[in-house]
Coordinates of C-alpha atoms in Angstrom, one line a residue:
Chain A
G1 CA 11.6 8.1 15.0
A2 CA 7.6 7.9 14.4
G3 CA 6.6 6.5 11.3
V4 CA 3.6 7.2 9.1
S5 CA 0.7 7.1 11.2
Q6 CA -3.0 7.0 10.0
S7 CA -6.3 7.3 11.5
P8 CA -8.7 5.6 12.4
S9 CA -7.3 2.2 11.7
N10 CA -10.9 0.7 10.9
K11 CA -13.9 2.7 9.9
V12 CA -17.3 1.2 9.2
T13 CA -19.8 3.7 8.0
E14 CA -23.3 3.5 6.3
K15 CA -23.7 4.2 2.3
G16 CA -24.4 7.8 1.7
K17 CA -22.3 9.0 4.9
D18 CA -19.1 11.6 4.5
V19 CA -15.9 10.1 6.1
E20 CA -12.5 11.6 7.0
L21 CA -9.3 9.6 6.8
R22 CA -6.2 11.2 8.4
C23 CA -2.6 10.7 7.9
D24 CA 0.3 11.9 9.9
P25 CA 3.5 11.9 7.9
I26 CA 7.1 11.5 9.1
S27 CA 8.4 14.7 10.2
G28 CA 10.2 16.7 7.5
H29 CA 8.7 14.6 4.8
T30 CA 7.9 17.1 1.9
A31 CA 5.7 14.8 -0.5
L32 CA 2.9 12.8 0.4
Y33 CA 1.1 10.3 -1.2
W34 CA -2.6 8.7 -0.8
Y35 CA -3.4 5.3 -2.5
R36 CA -6.5 2.9 -2.3
Q37 CA -5.9 -0.6 -2.4
R38 CA -9.0 -3.1 -2.9
L39 CA -9.0 -6.5 -1.4
G40 CA -6.6 -8.7 -3.2
Q41 CA -5.7 -5.9 -5.7
G42 CA -2.7 -3.6 -6.5
L43 CA -1.9 0.1 -5.4
E44 CA -4.2 2.6 -6.9
F45 CA -2.7 6.5 -7.1
L46 CA -5.4 8.7 -5.7
I47 CA -3.4 12.1 -5.0
Y48 CA 0.2 13.3 -4.5
F49 CA 1.5 16.2 -2.4
Q50 CA 4.4 18.1 -2.5
G51 CA 4.3 20.6 0.3
N52 CA 0.6 21.8 0.9
S53 CA -0.2 21.6 -2.8
A54 CA -1.5 18.8 -5.1
P55 CA 0.4 18.8 -8.2
D56 CA -1.2 15.6 -9.1
K57 CA -4.9 14.7 -8.4
S58 CA -5.5 12.8 -11.4
G59 CA -6.1 9.2 -9.6
L60 CA -9.4 10.7 -7.2
P61 CA -12.1 8.4 -8.8
S62 CA -14.7 11.1 -8.7
D63 CA -15.6 14.7 -7.3
R64 CA -16.6 12.7 -3.9
F65 CA -13.0 12.4 -3.3
S66 CA -11.5 15.5 -2.0
A67 CA -8.2 15.9 -0.2
E68 CA -6.0 18.6 1.8
R69 CA -3.1 19.0 3.3
T70 CA -2.2 21.9 6.1
G71 CA 1.2 23.0 7.5
E72 CA 3.2 20.5 5.0
S73 CA 2.1 17.9 7.4
V74 CA -1.1 16.6 8.3
S75 CA -3.5 15.4 5.4
T76 CA -7.0 14.5 5.3
L77 CA -8.9 12.6 2.5
T78 CA -12.3 12.9 2.8
I79 CA -14.8 10.9 0.9
Q80 CA -18.6 12.5 0.4
R81 CA -21.8 10.4 0.0
T82 CA -19.6 7.0 0.2
Q83 CA -20.5 4.1 -2.0
Q84 CA -20.2 0.4 -1.4
E85 CA -17.4 0.5 -4.1
D86 CA -15.3 2.5 -1.8
S87 CA -14.7 0.1 0.5
A88 CA -11.1 -0.5 0.4
V89 CA -7.5 0.1 2.6
Y90 CA -6.6 3.5 2.0
L91 CA -3.0 3.8 2.3
C92 CA -0.8 7.1 2.9
A93 CA 3.1 7.6 2.3
S94 CA 5.1 9.9 2.7
S95 CA 8.8 10.8 1.5
L96 CA 11.7 13.5 1.2
L97 CA 11.3 14.7 -2.4
T98 CA 13.3 12.4 -4.2
S99 CA 13.7 9.3 -1.8
E100 CA 11.8 6.1 -1.2
Q101 CA 8.2 6.3 0.2
Y102 CA 7.5 5.1 3.7
F103 CA 3.8 3.9 4.2
G104 CA 1.6 4.0 6.8
P105 CA -0.7 0.9 8.6
G106 CA -3.7 2.3 6.5
T107 CA -7.0 2.6 7.3
R108 CA -9.6 0.0 6.6
L109 CA -13.1 1.4 5.2
T110 CA -15.9 -0.8 5.0
V111 CA -19.3 0.9 3.7
T112 CA -22.6 -1.1 4.4
Chain B
G1 CA 4.6 9.2 -18.5
N2 CA 6.6 6.6 -16.4
S3 CA 5.2 2.9 -16.3
V4 CA 6.2 0.0 -14.6
T5 CA 5.5 -3.6 -15.8
Q6 CA 5.8 -6.7 -13.3
M7 CA 5.4 -10.4 -14.2
E8 CA 1.8 -11.7 -13.3
G9 CA 1.2 -13.5 -10.3
P10 CA 0.5 -15.8 -8.6
V11 CA 3.9 -16.9 -8.5
T12 CA 4.1 -20.5 -6.4
L13 CA 7.4 -22.0 -5.4
S14 CA 8.6 -25.0 -3.0
E15 CA 11.0 -23.7 -0.3
E16 CA 14.6 -23.3 -1.2
A17 CA 13.8 -23.1 -4.6
F18 CA 15.4 -19.8 -7.0
L19 CA 13.1 -16.7 -7.5
T20 CA 12.9 -14.2 -10.0
I21 CA 10.3 -11.6 -10.3
N22 CA 10.7 -9.5 -13.3
C23 CA 10.1 -5.9 -13.7
T24 CA 10.8 -3.6 -16.7
Y25 CA 10.0 0.3 -16.9
T26 CA 9.3 3.1 -18.8
A27 CA 10.7 6.6 -18.0
T28 CA 12.4 9.7 -18.7
G29 CA 15.8 10.8 -17.5
Y30 CA 17.3 8.5 -14.5
P31 CA 14.6 7.3 -12.3
S32 CA 15.6 5.7 -8.9
L33 CA 14.0 1.9 -8.4
F34 CA 12.2 0.3 -5.9
W35 CA 10.8 -3.0 -4.8
Y36 CA 8.5 -2.9 -1.8
V37 CA 7.0 -6.1 -0.2
Q38 CA 3.3 -6.3 1.5
Y39 CA 3.2 -9.3 4.0
P40 CA -0.4 -10.8 4.8
G41 CA -2.4 -8.7 6.6
E42 CA 0.6 -5.7 6.8
G43 CA 1.4 -2.4 5.2
L44 CA 4.2 -2.1 2.5
Q45 CA 7.7 -1.7 3.5
L46 CA 10.4 -0.9 1.3
L47 CA 12.5 -4.2 0.6
L48 CA 15.3 -2.6 -1.6
K49 CA 16.4 0.2 -3.6
A50 CA 18.8 1.3 -6.7
T51 CA 19.4 5.0 -7.5
K52 CA 21.7 4.8 -10.5
A53 CA 22.5 2.1 -13.5
D54 CA 24.5 -1.0 -12.4
D55 CA 23.4 -0.3 -8.6
K56 CA 22.5 -3.5 -7.1
G57 CA 20.2 -3.4 -4.3
S58 CA 20.0 -6.0 -1.7
N59 CA 18.2 -6.9 1.2
K60 CA 17.5 -10.0 3.5
G61 CA 19.0 -12.4 0.7
F62 CA 17.1 -10.6 -2.0
E63 CA 18.8 -8.7 -4.9
A64 CA 17.8 -6.4 -7.8
T65 CA 20.4 -4.9 -10.3
Y66 CA 19.3 -1.4 -12.2
R67 CA 19.8 -2.3 -15.8
K68 CA 19.5 0.8 -18.2
E69 CA 20.3 -1.1 -21.5
T70 CA 17.1 -3.4 -20.8
T71 CA 15.3 -0.7 -18.4
S72 CA 14.9 -3.8 -16.1
F73 CA 15.0 -4.5 -12.4
H74 CA 14.2 -8.1 -11.6
L75 CA 14.0 -9.3 -8.3
E76 CA 15.9 -12.5 -7.6
K77 CA 16.5 -14.5 -4.6
G78 CA 18.7 -18.1 -4.3
S79 CA 16.3 -19.7 -1.7
V80 CA 13.1 -18.9 -0.7
Q81 CA 11.5 -19.6 2.8
V82 CA 8.0 -20.0 3.5
S83 CA 8.2 -16.5 5.3
D84 CA 9.0 -14.8 1.8
S85 CA 5.5 -15.3 1.1
A86 CA 4.0 -11.9 0.3
V87 CA 3.0 -9.4 -2.5
Y88 CA 6.0 -8.1 -4.1
F89 CA 5.5 -4.5 -5.8
C90 CA 8.3 -2.7 -8.4
A91 CA 8.1 0.5 -8.1
L92 CA 10.0 3.9 -9.6
K93 CA 10.5 7.3 -9.2
G94 CA 11.7 10.0 -11.3
G95 CA 13.1 13.2 -9.8
Y96 CA 10.3 15.3 -8.2
Q97 CA 7.6 13.2 -9.8
K98 CA 5.2 10.9 -8.3
V99 CA 6.0 7.2 -7.5
T100 CA 4.8 4.7 -9.9
F101 CA 3.8 1.3 -9.0
G102 CA 3.6 -2.0 -10.7
T103 CA 0.8 -3.9 -10.5
G104 CA 2.2 -6.6 -7.8
T105 CA 3.0 -10.1 -7.7
K106 CA 2.1 -12.3 -5.6
L107 CA 4.4 -15.4 -4.2
Q108 CA 3.5 -18.5 -2.3
V109 CA 6.1 -20.4 -0.9
I110 CA 4.9 -24.0 0.1
P111 CA 7.2 -26.2 2.4

């Protein structure tokens, strides 16, 4: 079946603009995660959804970052007033509640 | 809370050398343990997993055994290849909690 998909694959934006990143999880996966990975770095946890609720938003770096999930399916990560330090690959993963995660290919965000 | 500690890299080995990447964890209860791999320019993919104590996960010649007594899940391979060059992440998941990742260990295998 289809894996986790993310769009766009690449996004270049000017500093100060807002961006929306989309994640389509594997059908039936109730858990959804967003991570940030800076060049050559590890995974930085951002937010975790169970269904449409986010029990853990502890990783969102500032109030410029927000995420939502609807229909226990698609999720959107929004970054407002982007800064150069937001440049990174944003990874989405989904899973059944107690199983391993499946990762999408990521969205490479470049803020100029 | 849960945490994962893995050895810092980069690790550089010659082809056919023996590989060990150490991973230890702190968690309540009985988490599931995972190793993920990220090849250059690619996304993360699951390499192997173990869901209970003394389980051994294995895939592509890699192995890791869930050791509850030492809270460890070390990754091993008997003979590495150049194509194994990648970043390896140890991770755990406790029940309905979010997955916790280690910081990653970069492996470089030279011919």
